[in-house]
Coordinates of C-alpha atoms in Angstrom, one line a residue:
X46 CA 44.6 55.4 -9.3
X47 CA 45.2 58.6 -6.8
X48 CA 41.2 58.9 -6.9
X49 CA 41.2 55.9 -4.9
X50 CA 43.9 57.0 -2.7
X51 CA 41.8 60.3 -1.9
X52 CA 38.4 58.2 -0.7
X53 CA 37.3 58.7 2.9
X54 CA 37.5 55.2 5.3
X55 CA 34.1 54.8 4.7
X56 CA 33.9 55.9 1.0
X57 CA 36.2 52.9 0.9
X58 CA 34.1 50.5 2.9
X59 CA 31.8 51.0 1.2
X60 CA 33.4 50.7 -2.1
X61 CA 34.4 47.2 -1.2
X62 CA 31.2 46.0 0.3
X63 CA 30.0 46.7 -3.2
X64 CA 32.4 45.3 -4.9
X65 CA 32.1 41.9 -2.4
X66 CA 27.9 42.1 -3.3
X67 CA 28.9 42.2 -6.5
X68 CA 31.4 39.3 -6.7
X69 CA 28.6 37.4 -3.9
X70 CA 25.8 37.8 -6.5
X71 CA 27.5 36.6 -9.6
X72 CA 29.0 33.3 -7.8
X73 CA 25.5 32.8 -5.9
X74 CA 24.2 33.4 -9.9
X75 CA 26.7 30.9 -11.0
X76 CA 25.8 28.3 -8.0
X77 CA 22.2 28.6 -9.2
X78 CA 22.9 28.5 -12.8
X79 CA 25.0 25.2 -11.9
X80 CA 22.3 24.1 -9.9
X81 CA 19.7 24.7 -12.3
X82 CA 21.8 22.8 -15.1
X83 CA 22.6 20.1 -12.5
X84 CA 19.1 19.5 -11.6
X85 CA 17.9 19.3 -15.4
X86 CA 20.5 16.6 -15.8
X87 CA 19.3 14.5 -13.7
X88 CA 16.1 15.3 -14.3
X89 CA 17.1 13.7 -17.8
X90 CA 19.1 10.9 -16.0
X91 CA 15.4 9.9 -14.4
X92 CA 13.9 9.8 -17.8
X93 CA 16.5 7.5 -19.5
X94 CA 16.2 5.5 -16.2
X95 CA 12.7 4.7 -17.0
X96 CA 12.7 4.4 -20.4
X97 CA 14.7 1.1 -19.8
X98 CA 12.8 0.1 -16.4
X99 CA 9.1 0.1 -18.2
X100 CA 10.9 -2.0 -21.0
X101 CA 12.4 -4.7 -18.1
X102 CA 9.7 -3.8 -16.2
X103 CA 6.3 -3.8 -17.9
X104 CA 4.2 -4.8 -15.2
X105 CA 5.3 -1.6 -13.0
X106 CA 4.4 0.4 -15.9
X107 CA 0.8 -0.8 -16.3
X108 CA 0.8 0.0 -12.2
X109 CA 2.6 3.9 -12.9
X110 CA -0.2 4.4 -16.3
X111 CA 2.0 3.5 -19.1
X112 CA -0.4 1.5 -20.8
X113 CA 0.6 1.0 -23.7
X114 CA 4.0 -0.9 -22.0
X115 CA 0.9 -3.7 -20.8
X116 CA 1.0 -5.4 -24.4
X117 CA 4.2 -6.9 -23.1
X118 CA 4.6 -9.9 -21.0
X119 CA 8.2 -10.9 -20.4
X120 CA 8.0 -14.4 -19.3
X121 CA 9.9 -15.2 -15.9
X122 CA 12.8 -17.1 -17.2
X123 CA 16.2 -17.0 -15.4
X124 CA 17.3 -14.8 -18.8
X125 CA 15.3 -12.0 -17.0
X126 CA 16.1 -11.8 -14.0
X127 CA 20.0 -12.2 -14.7
X128 CA 19.2 -9.1 -16.9
X129 CA 17.3 -7.4 -14.1
X130 CA 20.2 -7.9 -11.9
X131 CA 22.4 -6.6 -14.3
X132 CA 20.0 -3.8 -14.8
X133 CA 20.3 -2.9 -11.3
X134 CA 23.9 -3.1 -11.0
X135 CA 24.3 -0.7 -14.2
X136 CA 22.1 2.5 -12.3
X137 CA 23.0 1.5 -9.2
X138 CA 27.2 2.7 -10.5
X139 CA 25.4 5.2 -12.8
X140 CA 23.4 7.0 -10.6
X141 CA 26.7 7.1 -7.8
X142 CA 28.7 8.7 -10.4
X143 CA 27.0 11.3 -11.2
X144 CA 29.3 14.3 -11.4
X145 CA 26.6 16.5 -10.7
X146 CA 24.9 15.1 -8.0
X147 CA 26.3 17.4 -5.0
X148 CA 24.5 20.5 -7.0
X149 CA 21.7 18.8 -6.8
X150 CA 18.6 20.4 -4.8
X151 CA 17.4 18.5 -1.3
X152 CA 14.0 17.0 -3.0
X153 CA 16.3 15.6 -5.7
X154 CA 19.2 14.2 -3.3
X155 CA 16.0 12.3 -1.8
X156 CA 15.2 11.0 -5.0
X157 CA 18.5 10.0 -5.6
X158 CA 18.0 7.8 -2.6
X159 CA 15.1 6.2 -3.1
X160 CA 16.5 5.4 -6.5
X161 CA 19.2 3.8 -5.1
X162 CA 17.3 1.9 -2.2
X163 CA 14.9 0.6 -4.8
X164 CA 17.7 -0.7 -7.1
X165 CA 19.2 -2.3 -4.2
X166 CA 16.0 -3.7 -2.6
X167 CA 15.6 -5.3 -6.3
X168 CA 19.2 -6.8 -6.7
X169 CA 18.9 -8.2 -2.8
X170 CA 14.9 -9.6 -3.9
X171 CA 16.4 -10.9 -7.2
X172 CA 19.5 -12.8 -5.6
X173 CA 18.6 -13.3 -1.8
X174 CA 14.7 -13.5 -0.8
X175 CA 14.3 -15.3 -4.2
X176 CA 10.3 -15.4 -4.0
X177 CA 10.5 -15.8 -7.4
X178 CA 11.5 -20.1 -6.7
X179 CA 8.7 -20.1 -3.8
X180 CA 5.9 -18.3 -3.9
X181 CA 3.9 -18.6 -7.3
X182 CA 0.7 -15.6 -6.3
X183 CA 3.4 -13.6 -8.1
X184 CA 2.9 -15.3 -11.2
X185 CA -0.9 -13.9 -12.4
X186 CA -1.3 -11.9 -15.9
X187 CA -4.7 -10.7 -15.2
X188 CA -4.1 -7.2 -14.0
X189 CA -2.5 -5.8 -17.0
X190 CA -5.8 -7.7 -19.4
X191 CA -7.8 -5.9 -16.8
X192 CA -6.6 -2.3 -16.5
X193 CA -6.2 -2.5 -20.9
X194 CA -10.1 -3.3 -21.2
X195 CA -11.2 -0.9 -18.3
X196 CA -9.1 2.2 -19.2
X197 CA -11.1 4.1 -21.7
X198 CA -9.4 7.4 -21.6
X199 CA -6.2 5.6 -22.9
X200 CA -7.8 4.8 -26.5
X201 CA -10.8 3.7 -28.1
X202 CA -11.6 -0.1 -27.5
X203 CA -10.4 -1.7 -30.9
X204 CA -6.8 -0.1 -30.4
X205 CA -6.9 -1.9 -26.7
X206 CA -7.8 -4.9 -28.0
X207 CA -5.2 -4.5 -30.3
X208 CA -2.7 -4.8 -27.3
X209 CA -4.5 -7.8 -25.3
X210 CA -3.8 -9.6 -28.6
X211 CA -0.3 -9.2 -28.6
X212 CA 0.0 -10.1 -24.5
X213 CA -2.7 -13.1 -25.3
X214 CA 0.3 -14.7 -27.4
X215 CA 3.1 -14.6 -24.5
X216 CA 0.8 -16.0 -22.1
X217 CA 1.4 -19.5 -22.7
X218 CA 5.2 -18.9 -22.6
X219 CA 4.8 -17.2 -19.4
X220 CA 3.3 -19.6 -17.6
X221 CA 6.0 -22.4 -19.1
X222 CA 8.8 -20.3 -17.6
X223 CA 6.9 -19.8 -14.2
X224 CA 6.4 -23.4 -13.6
X225 CA 10.1 -24.0 -14.6
X226 CA 11.1 -21.1 -11.9
X227 CA 9.2 -23.2 -8.6
X228 CA 11.3 -24.7 -6.7
X229 CA 10.0 -26.3 -3.2
X230 CA 7.3 -23.5 -2.6
X231 CA 5.2 -22.7 0.6
X232 CA 2.1 -24.8 0.8
X233 CA 0.2 -21.2 2.0
X234 CA 1.6 -19.4 -1.3
X235 CA 0.8 -22.9 -3.7
X236 CA -2.9 -22.3 -2.0
X237 CA -3.0 -18.8 -2.6
X238 CA -1.9 -18.6 -6.2
X239 CA -4.4 -21.5 -7.2
X240 CA -7.4 -19.7 -5.9
X241 CA -6.1 -15.9 -7.5
X242 CA -5.5 -17.5 -10.7
X243 CA -9.1 -19.4 -10.9
X244 CA -10.4 -15.9 -10.2
X245 CA -7.7 -14.9 -12.8
X246 CA -9.9 -17.5 -15.4
X247 CA -12.9 -14.9 -15.8
X248 CA -10.6 -12.4 -17.3
X249 CA -10.6 -14.9 -20.6
X250 CA -13.8 -17.1 -20.1
X251 CA -15.7 -13.6 -19.9
X252 CA -14.2 -10.5 -20.2
X253 CA -12.4 -10.6 -23.1
X254 CA -14.9 -12.1 -25.1
X255 CA -17.6 -9.5 -24.2
X256 CA -15.1 -7.2 -24.4
X257 CA -14.4 -8.2 -28.6
X258 CA -18.1 -8.3 -28.9
X259 CA -18.5 -4.7 -27.6
X260 CA -16.3 -3.7 -30.0
X261 CA -17.7 -5.3 -33.3
X262 CA -14.5 -6.4 -34.3
X263 CA -14.9 -7.6 -37.8
X264 CA -14.9 -11.3 -38.1
X265 CA -12.0 -12.6 -38.9
X266 CA -10.0 -10.3 -36.7
X267 CA -12.4 -11.0 -33.4
X268 CA -11.8 -15.0 -34.1
X269 CA -8.1 -14.3 -34.6
X270 CA -8.2 -12.5 -31.1
X271 CA -10.9 -15.5 -29.5
X272 CA -8.1 -18.0 -30.5
X273 CA -5.3 -16.4 -28.7
X274 CA -7.6 -16.0 -26.1
X275 CA -8.1 -19.5 -26.1
X276 CA -4.8 -20.5 -26.0
X277 CA -3.9 -18.0 -23.0
X278 CA -7.0 -19.8 -21.2
X279 CA -5.5 -23.4 -21.8
X280 CA -2.2 -22.6 -20.2
X281 CA -3.5 -20.8 -17.3
X282 CA -5.7 -24.2 -16.7
X283 CA -2.7 -26.2 -16.6
X284 CA -0.6 -23.9 -14.3
X285 CA -4.0 -24.2 -12.2
X286 CA -3.8 -28.1 -12.9
X287 CA 0.4 -27.9 -12.5
X288 CA 0.1 -25.9 -9.0
X289 CA -2.7 -28.3 -7.4
X290 CA -0.7 -31.3 -8.6
X291 CA 2.7 -30.1 -6.9
X292 CA 0.4 -29.0 -3.8
X293 CA -1.2 -33.0 -3.4
X294 CA 2.7 -34.0 -4.0
X295 CA 4.1 -31.9 -1.2
X296 CA 1.3 -32.6 1.2
X297 CA 1.4 -36.2 0.7
X298 CA 5.5 -35.7 1.2
X299 CA 5.2 -33.0 3.9
X300 CA 7.7 -30.8 2.0
X301 CA 7.8 -27.1 1.3
X302 CA 9.5 -24.4 2.1
X303 CA 8.4 -22.9 5.3
X304 CA 6.1 -19.2 5.1
X305 CA 8.3 -17.7 7.5
X306 CA 11.5 -15.4 6.3
X307 CA 13.1 -16.0 9.1
X308 CA 14.8 -12.9 11.3
X309 CA 17.5 -12.2 8.4
X310 CA 15.8 -11.7 5.2
X311 CA 12.7 -10.3 7.7
X312 CA 15.4 -7.6 8.7
X313 CA 16.5 -6.9 5.7
X314 CA 13.1 -6.9 3.6
X315 CA 11.9 -4.1 6.9
X316 CA 15.1 -2.1 5.5
X317 CA 14.5 -1.6 2.1
X318 CA 10.4 -1.3 2.7
X319 CA 9.9 0.9 5.2
X320 CA 12.7 2.7 5.8
X321 CA 12.1 4.0 9.2
X322 CA 14.0 5.4 11.9
X323 CA 14.0 2.1 13.6
X324 CA 14.8 -1.2 12.8
X325 CA 12.1 -4.2 12.9
X326 CA 12.8 -4.9 16.6
X327 CA 12.6 -1.4 17.9
X328 CA 9.5 -1.0 15.8
X329 CA 8.2 -4.1 17.6
X330 CA 8.8 -3.0 21.3
X331 CA 7.1 0.5 20.6
X332 CA 4.5 -2.3 19.1
X333 CA 4.4 -3.8 22.4
X334 CA 4.4 -0.8 24.8
X335 CA 1.7 1.1 22.6
X336 CA -0.3 -2.0 23.2
X337 CA -0.2 -1.6 26.8
X338 CA -1.6 1.9 26.6
X339 CA -4.5 1.0 24.5
X340 CA -5.4 -1.6 27.1
X341 CA -5.6 1.3 29.5
X342 CA -7.5 3.3 27.9
X343 CA -9.9 1.1 25.9
X344 CA -10.5 -0.2 30.0
X345 CA -11.3 2.7 30.9
X346 CA -13.3 4.1 28.4
X347 CA -15.7 0.7 28.9
X348 CA -15.7 1.4 32.5
X349 CA -17.7 4.2 31.8
X350 CA -19.8 2.5 29.0
X351 CA -20.6 -0.4 31.2
X352 CA -23.8 0.7 33.8
X353 CA -25.6 1.5 30.8
X354 CA -25.0 -1.3 29.0
X355 CA -25.0 -4.2 31.3
X356 CA -26.6 -2.7 34.4
X357 CA -27.4 -5.4 36.2
X358 CA -24.2 -6.8 36.2
X359 CA -21.0 -6.7 38.2
X360 CA -18.2 -5.2 36.4
X361 CA -15.2 -7.9 35.6
X362 CA -12.1 -8.3 37.4
X363 CA -10.0 -8.8 34.5
X364 CA -9.7 -5.7 32.1
X365 CA -9.5 -7.3 29.2
X366 CA -12.8 -9.9 29.9
X367 CA -14.6 -6.1 30.6
X368 CA -13.6 -4.6 27.4
X369 CA -14.0 -7.6 25.6
X370 CA -17.5 -7.9 27.1
X371 CA -18.7 -4.1 26.2
X372 CA -16.9 -4.7 22.3
X373 CA -19.0 -7.2 21.9
X374 CA -22.4 -5.8 23.3
X375 CA -21.5 -2.5 20.6
X376 CA -20.8 -5.1 18.0
X377 CA -24.7 -6.0 17.9
X378 CA -25.1 -2.5 15.8
X379 CA -23.7 -3.6 12.2
X380 CA -25.0 -3.6 8.6
X381 CA -26.7 -5.9 6.8
X382 CA -24.9 -8.7 4.3
X383 CA -27.1 -7.2 2.0
X384 CA -26.7 -3.2 2.5
X385 CA -22.7 -3.7 3.6
X386 CA -21.7 -2.1 0.5
X387 CA -24.4 0.2 0.3
X388 CA -23.4 1.8 3.5
X389 CA -19.5 2.4 2.3
X390 CA -21.4 4.1 -0.6
X391 CA -23.3 6.2 1.7
X392 CA -20.0 7.3 4.0
X393 CA -17.9 8.7 1.0
X394 CA -19.9 11.7 0.7
X395 CA -20.4 12.3 4.4
X396 CA -16.6 12.0 5.1
X397 CA -15.7 14.1 1.9
X398 CA -17.9 17.4 3.2
X399 CA -16.7 16.5 7.1
X400 CA -12.9 16.7 5.6
X401 CA -14.0 20.0 4.1
X402 CA -15.9 22.0 6.3
X403 CA -13.4 21.1 8.7
X404 CA -10.6 22.6 6.6
X405 CA -8.6 19.8 6.9
X406 CA -7.1 19.5 3.2
X407 CA -8.3 20.3 -0.1
X408 CA -10.3 18.0 -1.7
X409 CA -10.5 17.5 -5.7
X410 CA -14.4 16.7 -6.4
X411 CA -13.3 16.3 -10.0
X412 CA -11.6 12.4 -9.0
X413 CA -14.1 10.2 -8.8
X414 CA -14.5 7.3 -6.3
X415 CA -16.3 4.1 -7.6
X416 CA -17.1 1.3 -4.8
X417 CA -16.9 -2.1 -6.0
X418 CA -16.5 -5.6 -5.2
X419 CA -12.6 -6.6 -5.4
X420 CA -12.0 -8.5 -8.4
X421 CA -11.9 -12.1 -8.3
X422 CA -7.8 -12.3 -9.3
X423 CA -6.8 -9.6 -6.2
X424 CA -8.9 -11.7 -3.9
X425 CA -7.8 -13.6 -0.8
X426 CA -5.3 -10.9 0.9
X427 CA -7.4 -8.4 2.5
X428 CA -11.0 -7.6 2.6
X429 CA -10.6 -3.9 1.4
X430 CA -8.6 -2.1 -0.3
X431 CA -8.1 0.6 -2.8
X432 CA -6.7 0.6 -6.4
X433 CA -5.5 3.9 -7.7
X434 CA -4.5 5.0 -11.3
X435 CA -0.6 5.7 -11.2
X436 CA 1.2 9.0 -11.9
X437 CA 0.9 8.6 -15.4
X438 CA -2.8 8.6 -15.6
X439 CA -4.1 11.7 -14.6
X440 CA -7.7 10.7 -15.6
X441 CA -8.0 7.3 -13.9
X442 CA -10.7 6.0 -12.1
X443 CA -10.3 4.9 -8.5
X444 CA -11.4 2.0 -6.9
X445 CA -12.8 1.1 -3.1
X446 CA -12.4 -2.7 -3.9
X447 CA -14.7 -4.2 -1.1
X448 CA -14.8 -8.4 -0.9
X449 CA -18.5 -9.8 -1.3
X450 CA -19.6 -11.7 2.0
X451 CA -21.2 -14.7 -0.7
X452 CA -17.8 -16.5 0.6
X453 CA -19.0 -16.9 4.5
X454 CA -21.4 -18.9 6.0
X455 CA -23.8 -16.9 7.2
X456 CA -22.4 -17.7 10.7
X457 CA -19.1 -16.2 9.2
X458 CA -21.0 -13.3 7.9
X459 CA -22.3 -12.9 10.9
X460 CA -18.7 -12.5 12.8
X461 CA -17.3 -10.4 9.7
X462 CA -20.2 -7.5 10.0
X463 CA -19.6 -7.5 13.9
X464 CA -15.9 -6.8 13.6
X465 CA -16.9 -4.1 10.9
X466 CA -19.6 -3.0 12.8
X467 CA -21.4 0.8 12.7
X468 CA -18.7 2.4 14.0
X469 CA -15.7 0.2 12.9
X470 CA -17.3 0.6 9.5
X471 CA -16.7 4.3 9.0
X472 CA -13.3 4.1 10.3
X473 CA -12.7 1.5 7.2
X474 CA -13.9 4.0 4.7
X475 CA -11.8 6.8 6.5
X476 CA -8.9 4.3 5.9
X477 CA -9.3 3.2 2.7
X478 CA -10.9 6.4 1.3
X479 CA -11.4 9.9 2.7
X480 CA -9.0 11.0 4.0
X481 CA -7.0 8.2 3.8
X482 CA -5.6 6.4 0.8
X483 CA -8.2 7.8 -1.7
X484 CA -6.8 11.3 -1.0
X485 CA -3.4 10.5 -0.3
X486 CA -2.8 8.4 -3.5
X487 CA -4.4 11.8 -5.8
X488 CA -2.0 14.2 -3.8
X489 CA 0.9 12.0 -5.0
X490 CA 0.4 11.8 -8.3
X491 CA 0.3 15.4 -8.7
X492 CA 3.9 15.5 -6.6
X493 CA 6.8 17.4 -8.8
X494 CA 9.0 14.1 -8.1
X495 CA 8.0 11.3 -10.3
X496 CA 10.6 9.5 -8.3
X497 CA 8.6 9.7 -5.3
X498 CA 5.3 9.3 -6.7
X499 CA 6.3 6.2 -8.7
X500 CA 8.2 4.5 -5.9
X501 CA 6.2 5.0 -3.4
X502 CA 7.2 4.0 0.1
X503 CA 4.6 1.6 1.6
X504 CA 5.2 2.8 5.3
X505 CA 4.2 6.0 4.0
X506 CA 0.8 5.2 2.4
X507 CA -0.3 2.7 4.9
X508 CA 0.7 5.4 7.6
X509 CA -1.2 8.1 6.2
X510 CA -4.1 6.3 6.4
X511 CA -3.9 5.5 9.9
X512 CA -3.2 8.7 10.2
X513 CA -6.0 10.1 8.8
X514 CA -8.4 7.9 11.3
X515 CA -6.4 10.1 14.0
X516 CA -7.6 13.3 12.0
X517 CA -10.9 12.3 11.9
X518 CA -11.3 11.6 15.5
X519 CA -9.4 14.9 16.6
X520 CA -11.7 16.8 14.6
X521 CA -14.9 15.4 16.1
X522 CA -16.2 12.9 13.7
X523 CA -18.3 10.3 15.6
X524 CA -19.3 12.9 17.9
X525 CA -22.9 13.1 19.1
X526 CA -24.4 16.4 20.0
X527 CA -20.9 18.0 20.2
X528 CA -19.8 15.4 22.6
X529 CA -17.0 12.5 22.4
X530 CA -18.8 9.5 21.8
X531 CA -17.5 6.8 24.0
X532 CA -18.4 4.0 22.0
X533 CA -16.7 6.0 18.8
X534 CA -14.0 6.4 21.1
X535 CA -13.7 2.5 22.2
X536 CA -13.9 1.6 18.9
X537 CA -11.4 3.7 17.3
X538 CA -9.2 2.6 20.2
X539 CA -9.5 -1.1 19.1
X540 CA -8.9 0.3 15.3
X541 CA -5.6 1.5 16.1
X542 CA -4.9 -1.7 18.5
X543 CA -5.7 -3.7 15.3
X544 CA -2.7 -1.7 13.3
X545 CA -0.2 -1.8 16.7
X546 CA -1.0 -5.5 16.6
X547 CA -0.4 -5.9 12.8
X548 CA 3.3 -5.1 13.3
X549 CA 3.2 -7.5 16.8
X550 CA 2.1 -10.4 14.6
X551 CA 3.9 -9.7 11.6
X552 CA 7.3 -9.8 13.6
X553 CA 6.1 -12.5 15.6
X554 CA 5.0 -15.0 13.4
X555 CA 8.2 -14.2 10.8
X556 CA 10.7 -13.9 13.1
X557 CA 9.4 -15.4 16.7
X558 CA 8.1 -18.3 14.8
X559 CA 4.7 -18.1 16.3
X560 CA 2.1 -20.3 15.2
X561 CA -1.8 -19.9 14.4
X562 CA -2.9 -20.8 18.4
X563 CA -0.6 -17.9 19.2
X564 CA -1.5 -15.8 16.9
X565 CA -5.0 -16.2 16.8
X566 CA -5.1 -15.3 20.9
X567 CA -3.0 -12.5 20.4
X568 CA -5.5 -11.1 17.8
X569 CA -8.8 -12.6 19.7
X570 CA -8.1 -12.0 23.2
X571 CA -5.9 -9.0 23.1
X572 CA -7.0 -6.9 19.9
X573 CA -10.3 -8.1 20.7
X574 CA -11.2 -9.0 16.9
X575 CA -14.2 -11.5 15.6
X576 CA -13.0 -15.2 15.0
X577 CA -13.5 -14.3 11.4
X578 CA -11.5 -11.7 11.2
X579 CA -8.2 -13.1 13.5
X580 CA -8.1 -16.4 11.5
X581 CA -8.5 -14.1 7.9
X582 CA -5.2 -12.0 9.4
X583 CA -3.3 -15.2 10.2
X584 CA -4.0 -15.9 7.0
X585 CA -2.9 -12.9 5.5
X586 CA 0.3 -13.0 7.8
X587 CA 1.4 -16.1 6.6
X588 CA 1.3 -14.9 2.6
X589 CA 2.9 -11.6 2.9
X590 CA 5.8 -10.3 5.4
X591 CA 6.6 -7.0 6.7
X592 CA 3.7 -5.3 4.9
X593 CA 1.7 -5.5 7.9
X594 CA 4.5 -3.6 9.9
X595 CA 4.1 -0.6 7.3
X596 CA 0.7 0.8 9.2
X597 CA 1.9 1.4 12.4
X598 CA 5.7 2.3 11.7
X599 CA 4.3 5.1 9.4
X600 CA 1.9 6.3 11.5
X601 CA 4.0 6.5 14.6
X602 CA 6.8 8.4 12.7
X603 CA 4.0 10.8 11.1
X604 CA 2.4 11.7 14.7
X605 CA 5.6 12.1 16.2
X606 CA 6.6 14.5 12.9
X607 CA 3.2 16.5 13.7
X608 CA 4.3 17.1 17.3
X609 CA 7.5 18.1 16.5
X610 CA 6.3 20.6 14.1
X611 CA 4.2 22.1 16.4
X612 CA 6.6 21.9 19.1
X613 CA 8.9 24.4 16.6
X614 CA 6.5 26.4 15.1
X615 CA 4.2 27.2 18.0
X616 CA 0.9 29.4 17.2
X617 CA 2.3 29.6 13.6
X618 CA 1.3 25.9 13.3
X619 CA -1.7 25.1 10.9
X620 CA -3.1 21.5 10.7
X621 CA -3.9 21.9 7.0
X622 CA -1.1 23.7 5.7
X623 CA 0.7 20.8 7.7
X624 CA -1.1 18.2 6.1
X625 CA -0.8 19.6 2.4
X626 CA 2.9 20.3 2.9
X627 CA 3.7 16.4 4.1
X628 CA 1.1 15.1 1.1
X629 CA 3.4 17.3 -1.1
X630 CA 5.9 15.1 -1.5
X631 CA 4.0 12.2 -3.0
X632 CA 4.9 9.5 -1.7
X633 CA 8.0 9.2 0.0
X634 CA 9.7 7.6 3.2
X635 CA 8.4 9.8 6.5
X636 CA 11.9 10.0 7.4
X637 CA 12.5 11.7 4.1
X638 CA 9.6 13.7 4.9
X639 CA 10.2 14.6 8.4
X640 CA 13.9 15.9 7.7
X641 CA 12.7 18.0 4.8
X642 CA 9.9 19.4 6.7
X643 CA 11.9 19.7 10.1
X644 CA 14.5 21.7 8.2
X645 CA 12.3 23.7 6.4
X646 CA 10.6 25.0 9.7
X647 CA 14.1 25.4 11.4
X648 CA 13.9 22.8 13.8
X649 CA 16.3 19.8 13.9
X650 CA 15.4 16.1 12.8

């Protein structure tokens, strides 16, 4: 004790600092241990949640890569809806009551927010939206069978067929329950369901019998499987017949629910699905402003191209007429109907090489992409899409689905090919494949967060694909002899205008109540789309809601984030690092990723 009194002031201060540092270090270790324990507890909760969730919603399990769950096909009964509602309420309360949630790291806190949003969205959908009553296209069993038949790395074919057999036994009850659910369905969704269900028949007529023959099952087992397959096929045929009869009755009586959501439902759906920094009306106003800016830019590009395309003609007085004439002329350069898919296939390696050579992203050559015709049961919504494996299926194949052109008349096929001309088709493959959806979803599946990968945000996913288009154009894709191509510049601007007009169309259809004539005017006159494309997009806007807004919502916010980080980081900003850091967050909403990345960069969100 006396020794302490004999210390000099500097020695005493040093001793106090050492003691303080030791205390702070001990507190830090205790905090880290507490955070680590909280993180492990949260991870365990997520695992329990998913285990229960897969049992209740096995179709989601299949989408995630849990193929054992594909054998389960719960009938869409009222009892199942009530069970799902109870599940959502119970888990909302359970997650809110987590005693450790304040000790979670930032990533897990955002996971918690995503789970809460998903569960509340599920509650709202089951209790207010009630699309189970008016959208019969939700009742389609084909995907689970297709997944089981195609997943060779999951299990040998005889084992997969055992799961198919169990699933087949549940199909008749499934469709009986689906018919009981329907009340005053939308005629647009009725007809979509009929079309897709007729496509699904091929699963029972061809795919399953062919797989049974290929597996070389014993005669008794093969006969048992085919017996249940025939019963499933008959139940689907009966479902289709009932839908057609219902459609005829509603058409004759002039009844049926309006396909439009209306303002209240659209705003709610937008909030749960998009999770943007603006509401639906805010995005609509943003899109209108962007449409005007693109028209200005396209007018300048078209004016520059006019002399070489129309050397002996006067420039049209109206800007929209000028743009339309130049686009129409350029659109003469396109693939043949027979060579359409082959041209897409040839683009993939060229795009991959460009991304690598220009150091935009690290690609994974071990994960191939297969271009295929869209399966019949998936057609009728979009002309091209990506089918990616879930995050729990790390070796699964990714498919670039392309609708065949055989549904079109020669005139319609020509219109379609002009829309997806030499330049536009390249942008389509950038969006769907490299470095768009295909690449983003591979990154997402490698995310350390199960929640962010499994409960992906559509606006982030679509927004990245649109941003990928901008990224490639900025890097010089489509240039000629090292110089920007005005043709590619104009066609890319037209494609970007398509994204903007998707959001405008979505809002004007479901909130403002526009009809076909107004929609076609927007798409053809102001977005310069070919009539076939405009008609397809009008149809898509009728059978979906909010999804068309996701492209512009996600893209505009990713671009804003990039510019904020450029300003914050200055010369230290690296484009490739930005891309890979952004994608490392899985498919989280852009708003969530922005907050995390800006905070890490020391910038204000």
